[in-house]
Coordinates of C-alpha atoms in Angstrom, one line a residue:
M1 CA 7.3 9.2 -10.8
A2 CA 6.3 5.4 -9.2
R3 CA 6.0 4.6 -6.2
P4 CA 8.6 3.1 -4.0
N5 CA 6.5 0.1 -3.5
D6 CA 5.5 -0.2 -7.3
E7 CA 9.2 -0.1 -8.0
V8 CA 10.6 -3.1 -5.7
A9 CA 7.2 -4.5 -6.3
E10 CA 7.7 -4.5 -10.6
L11 CA 11.6 -5.7 -9.8
F12 CA 11.1 -8.7 -7.5
Q13 CA 8.6 -10.5 -9.9
E14 CA 11.4 -9.5 -12.8
Y15 CA 13.7 -11.5 -10.3
A16 CA 11.7 -14.2 -10.0
D17 CA 11.1 -14.0 -13.9
L18 CA 14.4 -14.4 -14.3
L19 CA 15.0 -16.8 -11.9
S20 CA 12.3 -19.3 -14.0
I21 CA 14.3 -18.7 -16.5
T22 CA 17.5 -19.9 -15.1
G23 CA 16.2 -23.0 -13.9
G24 CA 16.0 -21.6 -10.2
D25 CA 15.1 -23.2 -6.9
A26 CA 11.1 -23.2 -7.0
F27 CA 10.4 -21.8 -3.4
K28 CA 12.7 -18.9 -4.3
I29 CA 11.0 -17.9 -6.6
R30 CA 7.0 -18.3 -5.4
S31 CA 9.2 -16.2 -2.5
Y32 CA 9.8 -13.3 -4.2
E33 CA 6.9 -13.6 -6.4
K34 CA 4.5 -13.3 -2.9
A35 CA 6.7 -10.2 -1.6
A36 CA 6.3 -7.9 -4.6
R37 CA 2.4 -8.8 -4.0
G38 CA 2.5 -7.8 -0.3
I39 CA 4.9 -4.7 -1.6
G40 CA 3.0 -3.1 -4.1
G41 CA 0.3 -3.9 -1.8
Y42 CA 1.2 -2.2 1.5
H43 CA 0.0 1.3 3.1
K44 CA 3.4 2.3 4.1
D45 CA 6.2 4.0 1.8
V46 CA 8.9 1.1 1.7
S47 CA 12.0 3.7 1.4
T48 CA 10.8 5.6 4.9
L49 CA 10.7 2.2 6.8
G50 CA 13.7 0.6 8.3
T51 CA 14.7 -3.1 8.2
S52 CA 12.1 -4.5 11.5
E53 CA 9.6 -2.4 9.7
L54 CA 10.0 -4.1 6.8
R55 CA 10.4 -7.5 7.6
S56 CA 6.4 -6.8 9.0
I57 CA 5.1 -6.2 5.5
P58 CA 3.6 -9.7 4.5
G59 CA 5.9 -11.7 2.2
V60 CA 9.3 -10.2 3.0
G61 CA 11.4 -12.1 5.5
A62 CA 14.9 -10.7 6.4
S63 CA 16.8 -11.7 3.0
I64 CA 14.5 -9.6 1.3
A65 CA 14.1 -7.1 3.3
D66 CA 17.8 -6.6 2.9
K67 CA 17.5 -6.3 -1.0
I68 CA 14.8 -3.1 -0.3
A69 CA 17.4 -1.4 2.0
E70 CA 20.0 -1.8 -0.6
Y71 CA 17.8 -0.7 -3.6
V72 CA 16.3 2.5 -1.8
A73 CA 20.0 3.2 -0.3
T74 CA 21.7 2.4 -4.6
G75 CA 18.8 2.2 -7.1
T76 CA 19.6 -1.3 -8.0
V77 CA 19.8 -4.7 -6.1
A78 CA 23.0 -6.6 -6.3
A79 CA 21.1 -10.0 -7.1
V80 CA 19.2 -8.9 -9.6
E81 CA 22.0 -7.1 -11.5
R82 CA 23.9 -10.7 -11.4
V83 CA 20.7 -12.5 -12.6
R84 CA 20.3 -9.7 -15.6
Q85 CA 23.8 -10.6 -16.8
K86 CA 22.8 -14.5 -17.4
V87 CA 19.5 -13.1 -19.9
P88 CA 20.0 -11.1 -22.9
P89 CA 17.5 -7.9 -22.6
G90 CA 15.7 -10.0 -25.3
V91 CA 14.8 -12.8 -23.7
R92 CA 13.5 -11.0 -20.8
R93 CA 11.6 -9.2 -23.0
L94 CA 9.7 -12.1 -24.2
V95 CA 8.6 -13.0 -21.5
A96 CA 6.2 -9.5 -21.0
I97 CA 4.5 -11.4 -24.5
P98 CA 0.7 -12.7 -23.2
T99 CA 0.7 -16.3 -23.0
L100 CA 4.6 -16.9 -23.3
G101 CA 5.8 -17.9 -19.9
P102 CA 9.3 -18.1 -18.9
K103 CA 10.3 -21.5 -19.6
K104 CA 9.7 -21.1 -23.0
A105 CA 11.0 -18.2 -23.4
A106 CA 14.7 -20.1 -22.1
A107 CA 13.8 -22.8 -24.5
L108 CA 13.3 -20.2 -27.7
Y109 CA 17.1 -18.4 -26.8
E110 CA 18.7 -21.6 -25.6
Q111 CA 17.7 -24.0 -28.5
L112 CA 17.1 -21.4 -31.3
G113 CA 19.0 -18.2 -30.2
I114 CA 16.1 -16.3 -29.9
S115 CA 16.6 -13.0 -28.1
S116 CA 13.8 -10.9 -29.1
V117 CA 10.4 -10.1 -30.1
E118 CA 11.1 -9.7 -33.5
E119 CA 13.4 -12.5 -33.9
L120 CA 10.1 -14.6 -32.3
E121 CA 8.1 -13.5 -34.7
A122 CA 10.5 -14.2 -38.0
A123 CA 10.8 -17.6 -36.9
I124 CA 6.7 -18.8 -36.0
H125 CA 6.2 -17.0 -39.5
S126 CA 9.1 -19.5 -41.0
E127 CA 7.7 -22.1 -39.3
A128 CA 10.7 -22.2 -37.1
L129 CA 9.6 -23.5 -34.0
R130 CA 8.1 -26.3 -35.5
G131 CA 10.9 -29.0 -34.8
L132 CA 10.9 -27.7 -30.6
K133 CA 8.6 -30.4 -27.7
G134 CA 5.6 -28.1 -26.7
F135 CA 5.1 -25.2 -29.9
G136 CA 3.0 -26.6 -32.3
P137 CA 0.3 -24.8 -34.3
R138 CA -1.8 -23.5 -31.7
T139 CA 0.9 -22.1 -29.4
E140 CA 2.8 -20.4 -32.1
E141 CA -1.3 -18.8 -32.8
N142 CA -1.3 -18.2 -29.5
I143 CA 1.8 -16.3 -29.2
L144 CA 1.6 -14.0 -32.3
H145 CA -1.8 -12.7 -30.4
G146 CA 0.6 -12.1 -27.7
I147 CA 2.3 -10.5 -29.0
R148 CA -0.2 -8.2 -31.1
L149 CA -1.5 -7.8 -27.3
L150 CA 2.0 -6.7 -26.1
R151 CA 2.8 -3.6 -29.2
Q152 CA -1.1 -2.8 -28.5
S153 CA -0.8 -2.5 -24.3
G154 CA 2.9 -0.2 -25.0
E155 CA 0.4 2.4 -26.1
R156 CA -1.4 2.9 -23.8
V157 CA -1.5 2.2 -19.6
L158 CA -4.0 1.3 -17.3
L159 CA -6.1 3.5 -15.2
D160 CA -4.3 2.9 -12.1
T161 CA -1.1 3.9 -13.7
A162 CA -2.3 6.9 -15.1
L163 CA -4.3 8.6 -12.3
G164 CA -1.9 8.2 -9.9
L165 CA 0.4 10.0 -12.1
A166 CA -1.9 12.8 -13.3
E167 CA -2.7 12.8 -9.3
E168 CA 0.7 13.9 -8.8
I169 CA 1.5 16.5 -11.7
V170 CA -2.4 17.8 -10.7
A171 CA -0.3 18.6 -7.3
A172 CA 2.7 19.8 -7.9
V173 CA 0.8 22.7 -10.7
S174 CA -1.9 23.6 -8.0
A175 CA 1.0 24.2 -5.8
A176 CA 2.1 27.1 -8.2
P177 CA 2.1 30.1 -7.4
G178 CA -0.7 31.9 -9.2
C179 CA -2.9 28.5 -9.9
L180 CA -6.6 29.4 -9.5
R181 CA -8.0 25.9 -10.0
C182 CA -6.0 22.6 -11.7
T183 CA -7.5 19.1 -12.3
H184 CA -7.1 16.2 -15.2
A185 CA -9.5 16.3 -17.8
G186 CA -9.8 13.8 -21.1
S187 CA -10.2 10.3 -21.1
L188 CA -8.8 9.6 -17.7
R189 CA -11.8 11.6 -16.3
R190 CA -14.5 9.4 -18.4
F191 CA -12.7 6.3 -16.1
R192 CA -11.9 4.8 -19.1
E193 CA -9.9 1.3 -18.7
T194 CA -6.4 2.2 -20.9
I195 CA -5.1 6.4 -21.4
G196 CA -2.8 7.0 -23.9
D197 CA -1.9 10.9 -23.4
V198 CA -3.1 12.5 -19.7
D199 CA -5.0 15.6 -20.0
V200 CA -4.6 18.2 -17.3
L201 CA -6.3 21.5 -17.0
A202 CA -5.2 24.6 -15.5
A203 CA -7.0 27.8 -14.7
A204 CA -4.8 31.4 -13.9
E205 CA -3.9 34.4 -15.4
D206 CA -0.1 34.0 -15.7
S207 CA 0.8 30.5 -17.3
G208 CA 4.0 30.9 -16.6
P209 CA 4.6 29.6 -12.7
L210 CA 2.3 26.4 -13.5
M211 CA 4.6 25.5 -17.1
A212 CA 7.5 25.3 -14.8
A213 CA 5.9 23.2 -12.4
L214 CA 5.2 20.8 -14.7
R215 CA 8.6 21.1 -16.5
D216 CA 10.5 21.2 -13.5
S217 CA 8.9 17.6 -12.0
P218 CA 10.7 14.9 -10.7
V219 CA 8.1 12.6 -12.9
V220 CA 9.2 14.4 -16.1
A221 CA 11.8 12.6 -18.6
E222 CA 11.3 14.9 -21.3
I223 CA 10.0 18.2 -23.0
I224 CA 8.1 17.3 -26.1
A225 CA 6.8 21.3 -26.6
A226 CA 6.4 24.1 -24.3
G227 CA 4.3 27.2 -24.9
E228 CA 2.2 30.0 -22.9
K229 CA -0.8 27.7 -23.5
K230 CA 0.1 24.3 -23.9
T231 CA 3.2 22.6 -22.6
S232 CA 3.9 18.6 -23.5
V233 CA 6.0 16.3 -21.6
R234 CA 6.9 12.9 -21.5
T235 CA 7.1 11.3 -18.0
T236 CA 9.6 8.8 -16.5
E237 CA 7.0 6.0 -17.4
G238 CA 7.1 6.7 -21.1
V239 CA 3.8 8.4 -20.9
Q240 CA 2.6 11.9 -22.4
V241 CA 1.1 14.9 -20.3
D242 CA -0.7 18.1 -22.0
L243 CA -1.3 20.7 -19.7
R244 CA -3.2 23.6 -21.1
V245 CA -3.9 26.7 -18.9
V246 CA -7.0 28.6 -19.8
P247 CA -8.4 32.1 -18.1
A248 CA -10.8 31.8 -14.8
A249 CA -13.0 33.2 -16.8
A250 CA -13.5 30.1 -19.4
W251 CA -12.8 26.9 -17.0
G252 CA -15.8 25.7 -17.3
A253 CA -16.4 25.6 -21.2
A254 CA -12.3 24.2 -21.3
L255 CA -13.2 21.5 -18.6
Q256 CA -16.2 20.3 -21.0
Y257 CA -14.2 20.8 -24.3
F258 CA -11.3 19.2 -22.9
T259 CA -12.8 15.9 -21.0
G260 CA -14.4 14.9 -24.8
S261 CA -15.3 12.6 -25.9
Q262 CA -15.0 13.3 -29.4
A263 CA -18.4 12.2 -29.7
H264 CA -20.2 13.6 -27.3
N265 CA -18.5 17.9 -27.8
V266 CA -19.8 17.3 -32.0
R267 CA -23.6 16.0 -30.3
T268 CA -23.0 19.5 -28.0
R269 CA -21.6 21.6 -30.9
V270 CA -24.6 20.7 -33.0
M271 CA -26.9 21.6 -30.2
A272 CA -25.4 25.1 -30.0
V273 CA -25.2 25.5 -33.2
R274 CA -29.1 24.9 -34.0
A275 CA -29.8 27.3 -31.0
G276 CA -27.8 30.1 -32.8
L277 CA -25.1 29.5 -31.1
K278 CA -21.1 28.8 -31.1
L279 CA -19.0 26.0 -28.4
S280 CA -15.9 25.8 -28.2
E281 CA -12.9 25.2 -25.4
Y282 CA -13.3 29.5 -24.9
G283 CA -16.7 29.4 -23.8
L284 CA -20.7 29.3 -25.8
F285 CA -21.0 32.1 -27.6
D286 CA -23.9 34.3 -30.1
S287 CA -23.4 33.1 -33.0
G288 CA -24.3 36.1 -34.5
T289 CA -22.1 39.1 -32.7
G290 CA -19.6 36.8 -31.1
E291 CA -21.3 38.0 -27.5
L292 CA -19.9 35.0 -24.9
I293 CA -22.9 34.0 -23.2
V294 CA -21.9 31.5 -20.3
S295 CA -18.0 30.1 -20.0
E296 CA -17.0 29.9 -15.5
T297 CA -18.9 26.3 -15.5
E298 CA -19.4 22.9 -16.8
D299 CA -23.4 23.6 -15.1
E300 CA -23.5 26.7 -17.1
V301 CA -22.8 25.7 -20.5
Y302 CA -25.0 22.1 -20.1
G303 CA -27.9 24.5 -18.9
R304 CA -27.8 26.9 -21.5
L305 CA -28.2 23.7 -23.9
G306 CA -31.0 22.8 -22.4
L307 CA -29.0 19.9 -20.1
P308 CA -28.7 19.1 -16.9
W309 CA -25.0 18.7 -15.8
I310 CA -23.5 15.4 -17.5
P311 CA -21.2 13.2 -15.4
P312 CA -17.7 12.9 -17.3
T313 CA -18.6 8.5 -17.6
L314 CA -21.3 9.0 -19.5
R315 CA -19.6 11.4 -22.2
E316 CA -19.8 8.8 -24.6
D317 CA -22.3 9.3 -26.8
R318 CA -24.6 6.7 -26.1
G319 CA -27.6 8.2 -25.2
E320 CA -26.2 10.7 -22.6
I321 CA -27.5 13.5 -24.6
E322 CA -30.9 11.9 -25.0
A323 CA -31.6 11.2 -21.6
G324 CA -30.1 15.2 -20.8
L325 CA -33.1 15.8 -22.9
D326 CA -35.9 14.0 -21.0
G327 CA -34.9 14.5 -17.7
T328 CA -34.0 10.9 -17.4
V329 CA -29.7 11.1 -16.4
P330 CA -29.1 8.7 -13.5
R331 CA -27.9 9.4 -10.1
L332 CA -24.7 7.3 -10.9
V333 CA -23.6 5.1 -7.9
T334 CA -20.6 6.5 -6.0
E335 CA -18.0 5.2 -4.1
A336 CA -19.7 6.6 -1.1
D337 CA -22.6 4.0 -1.9
L338 CA -20.9 1.1 -1.5
R339 CA -21.6 -0.7 2.1
G340 CA -19.4 -3.6 1.3
D341 CA -16.7 -5.7 -0.8
L342 CA -17.8 -9.7 -1.6
H343 CA -14.8 -10.8 -2.5
T344 CA -10.8 -10.6 -0.8
H345 CA -8.1 -12.9 -0.4
T346 CA -5.6 -13.3 2.4
D347 CA -2.2 -15.3 3.2
L348 CA -4.2 -18.1 3.1
T349 CA -4.3 -19.0 -0.5
D350 CA -2.5 -15.8 -2.9
G351 CA -2.9 -12.9 -0.9
V352 CA -0.4 -11.6 1.0
G353 CA -2.3 -9.6 3.7
S354 CA -3.3 -12.0 6.8
L355 CA -6.9 -12.3 7.4
E356 CA -6.8 -10.2 11.0
H357 CA -5.4 -7.1 8.9
M358 CA -7.4 -7.3 6.2
V359 CA -10.7 -7.2 8.3
D360 CA -9.3 -4.5 10.1
A361 CA -8.6 -2.5 7.2
A362 CA -12.1 -3.4 5.9
A363 CA -13.6 -1.8 9.2
A364 CA -11.0 1.3 9.4
R365 CA -12.8 2.1 6.0
G366 CA -16.3 2.0 7.8
L367 CA -18.1 -0.8 5.6
E368 CA -21.1 -2.6 6.9
Y369 CA -20.1 -6.5 5.5
Y370 CA -16.7 -7.8 4.2
A371 CA -16.8 -11.0 2.9
V372 CA -13.1 -13.3 3.1
T373 CA -13.5 -15.6 0.0
D374 CA -9.9 -17.6 -0.2
H375 CA -9.7 -19.7 -3.2
A376 CA -11.1 -23.3 -3.0
P377 CA -9.0 -26.6 -3.8
D378 CA -9.0 -26.8 -7.7
M379 CA -6.5 -24.5 -7.9
P380 CA -3.4 -27.0 -6.3
M381 CA -1.1 -24.4 -6.4
Q382 CA -3.4 -22.6 -3.2
R383 CA -3.3 -25.9 -1.7
M384 CA -6.7 -25.5 0.1
T385 CA -8.5 -28.0 2.1
A386 CA -11.6 -28.6 3.7
E387 CA -9.6 -28.5 6.9
K388 CA -8.2 -25.3 6.4
M389 CA -11.8 -23.4 5.6
L390 CA -13.2 -25.2 8.7
A391 CA -10.3 -23.7 10.4
Q392 CA -10.5 -20.2 8.8
R393 CA -14.5 -20.4 9.2
E394 CA -13.6 -20.5 12.7
R395 CA -11.2 -17.3 13.0
V396 CA -14.1 -14.7 11.1
R397 CA -16.4 -15.9 13.5
E398 CA -14.4 -14.6 15.8
L399 CA -13.7 -11.3 14.1
D400 CA -17.1 -11.2 13.4
R401 CA -17.9 -10.5 16.8
K402 CA -15.0 -8.6 17.5
H403 CA -16.1 -6.1 15.1
P404 CA -20.1 -5.3 16.1
G405 CA -20.8 -2.4 13.4
M406 CA -19.6 -4.6 10.4
R407 CA -20.8 -8.2 9.1
V408 CA -17.4 -10.7 8.6
L409 CA -18.8 -12.9 6.0
H410 CA -16.9 -16.0 5.6
G411 CA -17.0 -17.5 1.6
T412 CA -15.1 -18.7 -1.0
E413 CA -13.9 -17.6 -4.8
L414 CA -14.9 -21.3 -6.4
N415 CA -13.5 -22.8 -9.8
I416 CA -15.9 -22.8 -12.3
G417 CA -14.4 -26.1 -14.1
P418 CA -14.7 -27.0 -17.7
D419 CA -17.8 -28.4 -17.9
G420 CA -19.7 -25.5 -15.0
D421 CA -19.2 -27.7 -11.8
V422 CA -17.3 -26.4 -8.8
D423 CA -14.7 -27.5 -6.0
W424 CA -17.0 -28.6 -3.5
P425 CA -20.3 -30.3 -3.0
H426 CA -23.8 -28.5 -1.9
A427 CA -23.7 -30.1 1.9
F428 CA -19.8 -28.3 2.0
L429 CA -21.0 -24.9 0.1
R430 CA -24.4 -24.5 2.0
E431 CA -21.9 -23.5 5.3
F432 CA -20.6 -20.7 3.4
D433 CA -22.1 -17.5 3.6
L434 CA -22.3 -17.0 0.6
C435 CA -19.8 -18.4 -2.7
V436 CA -18.6 -16.2 -5.5
A437 CA -17.6 -18.7 -8.9
S438 CA -14.4 -17.6 -11.7
V439 CA -13.4 -18.9 -14.1
H440 CA -9.2 -19.4 -13.8
S441 CA -8.4 -22.3 -16.2
H442 CA -9.2 -23.6 -19.6
F443 CA -9.7 -19.7 -21.5
T444 CA -9.9 -21.7 -24.7
Q445 CA -12.9 -23.6 -24.9
D446 CA -15.5 -22.5 -28.2
R447 CA -18.5 -20.3 -27.6
A448 CA -21.2 -23.0 -26.7
T449 CA -18.9 -25.1 -24.6
M450 CA -17.9 -22.0 -22.7
T451 CA -21.7 -20.8 -22.7
R452 CA -23.2 -23.9 -21.6
R453 CA -20.4 -24.0 -18.8
L454 CA -20.6 -20.3 -17.2
V455 CA -24.7 -20.7 -17.4
R456 CA -24.1 -24.2 -15.1
A457 CA -22.8 -21.7 -12.9
C458 CA -25.5 -19.7 -12.4
E459 CA -28.0 -22.0 -12.2
N460 CA -25.7 -23.5 -9.0
P461 CA -27.7 -22.0 -6.1
D462 CA -24.9 -22.2 -4.2
V463 CA -23.1 -19.1 -6.1
A464 CA -23.9 -16.3 -5.1
V465 CA -21.7 -13.9 -7.6
I466 CA -19.8 -14.6 -11.1
G467 CA -16.7 -13.2 -10.3
H468 CA -14.3 -11.9 -13.3
P469 CA -17.1 -12.8 -15.7
T470 CA -15.1 -12.3 -18.8
A471 CA -11.9 -13.6 -17.3
R472 CA -9.5 -11.0 -19.0
L473 CA -6.3 -9.1 -18.1
I474 CA -6.5 -6.3 -19.6
G475 CA -3.2 -6.1 -22.3
R476 CA -2.9 -9.4 -21.0
R477 CA -5.0 -12.1 -21.8
E478 CA -8.2 -11.3 -24.2
P479 CA -11.7 -12.6 -22.5
I480 CA -13.6 -15.7 -23.0
D481 CA -15.7 -16.4 -25.7
V482 CA -18.7 -16.6 -24.2
D483 CA -22.6 -15.2 -25.8
L484 CA -22.9 -13.1 -23.0
E485 CA -26.4 -12.3 -23.9
E486 CA -26.9 -16.3 -22.6
L487 CA -25.1 -15.5 -19.4
F488 CA -26.9 -12.6 -19.2
R489 CA -30.5 -14.0 -19.1
A490 CA -29.1 -17.0 -16.8
C491 CA -27.5 -14.7 -14.4
A492 CA -31.4 -12.4 -14.0
R493 CA -33.5 -15.9 -14.7
T494 CA -31.3 -17.2 -11.4
G495 CA -30.5 -13.9 -9.5
T496 CA -27.2 -14.7 -9.8
A497 CA -24.7 -11.1 -9.8
L498 CA -22.5 -10.1 -12.1
E499 CA -19.3 -9.2 -10.4
I500 CA -17.6 -5.6 -11.7
N501 CA -13.5 -6.9 -10.5
A502 CA -12.3 -4.0 -9.3
Q503 CA -8.0 -4.9 -10.0
P504 CA -7.0 -2.4 -12.3
D505 CA -5.8 -5.2 -14.8
R506 CA -9.6 -7.0 -15.2
L507 CA -12.3 -4.2 -14.8
D508 CA -14.3 -6.9 -16.0
L509 CA -17.5 -7.1 -16.6
R510 CA -16.1 -3.6 -18.8
D511 CA -18.8 -0.8 -19.6
E512 CA -20.1 -2.2 -23.0
H513 CA -20.8 -5.3 -21.0
I514 CA -22.3 -3.7 -18.5
L515 CA -24.7 -1.4 -20.2
L516 CA -25.9 -4.7 -22.2
A517 CA -26.6 -7.2 -18.7
K518 CA -28.5 -4.3 -16.8
R519 CA -31.0 -3.8 -19.7
F520 CA -31.6 -7.8 -19.1
G521 CA -32.2 -6.8 -15.3
V522 CA -29.0 -8.6 -13.9
R523 CA -27.2 -7.1 -10.6
F524 CA -24.0 -6.5 -10.1
A525 CA -21.6 -6.8 -7.0
I526 CA -18.4 -3.9 -7.4
D527 CA -15.8 -5.7 -5.4
S528 CA -11.9 -5.0 -5.1
D529 CA -11.0 -8.5 -5.3
A530 CA -8.7 -7.6 -3.2
H531 CA -4.6 -9.4 -2.1
A532 CA -3.5 -7.0 0.0
V533 CA -4.8 -4.6 2.1
G534 CA -3.2 -1.4 -0.2
H535 CA -6.3 -3.3 -3.1
L536 CA -9.6 -2.7 -1.0
G537 CA -9.3 0.8 -2.1
F538 CA -9.1 -0.5 -6.0
V539 CA -12.9 -0.4 -5.7
R540 CA -12.3 3.2 -7.4
Y541 CA -11.6 1.7 -10.4
G542 CA -14.8 -0.8 -10.0
V543 CA -17.1 2.6 -9.4
G544 CA -15.7 4.2 -12.4
T545 CA -16.4 1.0 -15.1
A546 CA -20.0 0.8 -13.2
Q547 CA -20.5 4.4 -13.8
R548 CA -19.4 4.1 -17.5
G549 CA -21.9 1.4 -17.5
W550 CA -24.9 3.9 -16.4
L551 CA -25.2 2.2 -12.8
T552 CA -27.4 2.9 -9.5
A553 CA -26.7 2.1 -6.1
D554 CA -29.7 0.3 -6.7
D555 CA -28.3 -2.1 -9.2
V556 CA -25.3 -2.5 -7.4
I557 CA -25.4 -5.3 -4.2
T558 CA -22.6 -4.1 -2.7
A559 CA -24.4 -1.1 -1.9
W560 CA -27.3 -2.5 -0.7
P561 CA -27.7 -2.4 3.5
W562 CA -26.7 -5.6 5.0
P563 CA -30.8 -6.8 5.8
R564 CA -31.2 -6.7 1.6
L565 CA -28.0 -8.2 1.1
R566 CA -29.1 -10.9 3.2
E567 CA -32.3 -11.4 1.7
F568 CA -30.5 -11.4 -2.0
L569 CA -27.9 -14.5 -0.6
E570 CA -31.1 -16.5 0.9
A571 CA -33.3 -16.2 -2.1
G572 CA -30.3 -17.4 -4.4
R573 CA -30.6 -20.7 -2.1
S574 CA -34.2 -21.3 -1.9

């Protein structure tokens, strides 16, 4: 079941989109977009808060607080329902298409009567859009690509959604009488960036109470199949969950089997056959006598095959078996290894948390250093100026003194322009503690131009980190077209770190790119890109992605102690 905060955030984002379609006031639209971000990232459950407490949420004023209370009490908001009545459901569905914003969706409906994704696709193929202003061949191509992305994303959910759902179900099943062990498995345990089905594994002698706990869960909308060993349900969010219950003695073999991946399991089964054994979800057996050899723990299963325990995030048949055989499985970076966060935002630009709240929350997490990196002025909608940034710097210095156990750094997220330039000149940038530079526009440049653009940013001595390097948004925007090997060579040559942006809809760099970049000697920064206090915990997804890229703490600059990081930052500017 989605958190009330997430439900309200989604509702207010929809309201903002509906207001855009119907020509609503631009200030009101931005207010609801900002409130949605603030509510989604707020640490307290909004359904438990009174009106005065709701108004303490960043971006929430009296009117919005009243609407939150109305939703909590009734499950709906009258103002949203009134606007919904003005916009056909199909048009609302159009807004979900990547690259197609509310204004274009409204134009399609008003001028051509298009009110569904299917009608839009047919209209493009029949060239019915060609007469509309702003809908040329390139726009049509982008919309068709967006429709494909929409359909693909509908089949899978993002990592954070799947993990939140899995943790809720695991908690419910674990509380059932007779449950001995319970955890999630499958691609979720391997920290894949998107998840199809959620696999949950439990151990018990009597599966009945555990299966009942799943069926009775408030997140369940439909029972697909129910049995003694496996029950499959569909949740209220449309995600299939499969619960398997095994005897405690088979736990290790079952967990190894149902974690996967399929390719990894094929390799381990082949190893078993060559050793005269048979490996299944029930255990490791002597193939001749059928005698059970081991099954209770994963360590035992791997050990009997001549392997160390292999972390789930590596189980993709990308060299982990060979590394296990020759004793070179790395000690992967963990969330506990992280000492800092070098990319975060406040309400000075598009964040919703105040500077003080963000810094206090970072200190509460026990960080050794924390950078505030609000946007620079080349994103006009942020209305940043040099004067605002200098005023923020004074406040950052005060907070640095207030938190003697944590270095508070003043940075900025620069915009990498179409030709590789950044927002401010060197004389201004050198006074920042660090600069992150990211692509925020001109996403469709050709490969050669985009590559030169990013390489030039790497060569800028003021740039320490390239933020979300491929600029993708999972299911909504494809990665930019860049020669990654050339970018990685430039980063290694200039000492510029590449970010692993932990926002669940980015996870950028992705795992395959991390694997390749590491071979070039690139360093990485796992950052939250937090826009609210609640986002600081996103680093867990960045860590999982880093593990899938075989990274150790030594590869990750945000896992380094402050003196070593300071040397790294200073060396890049020399």
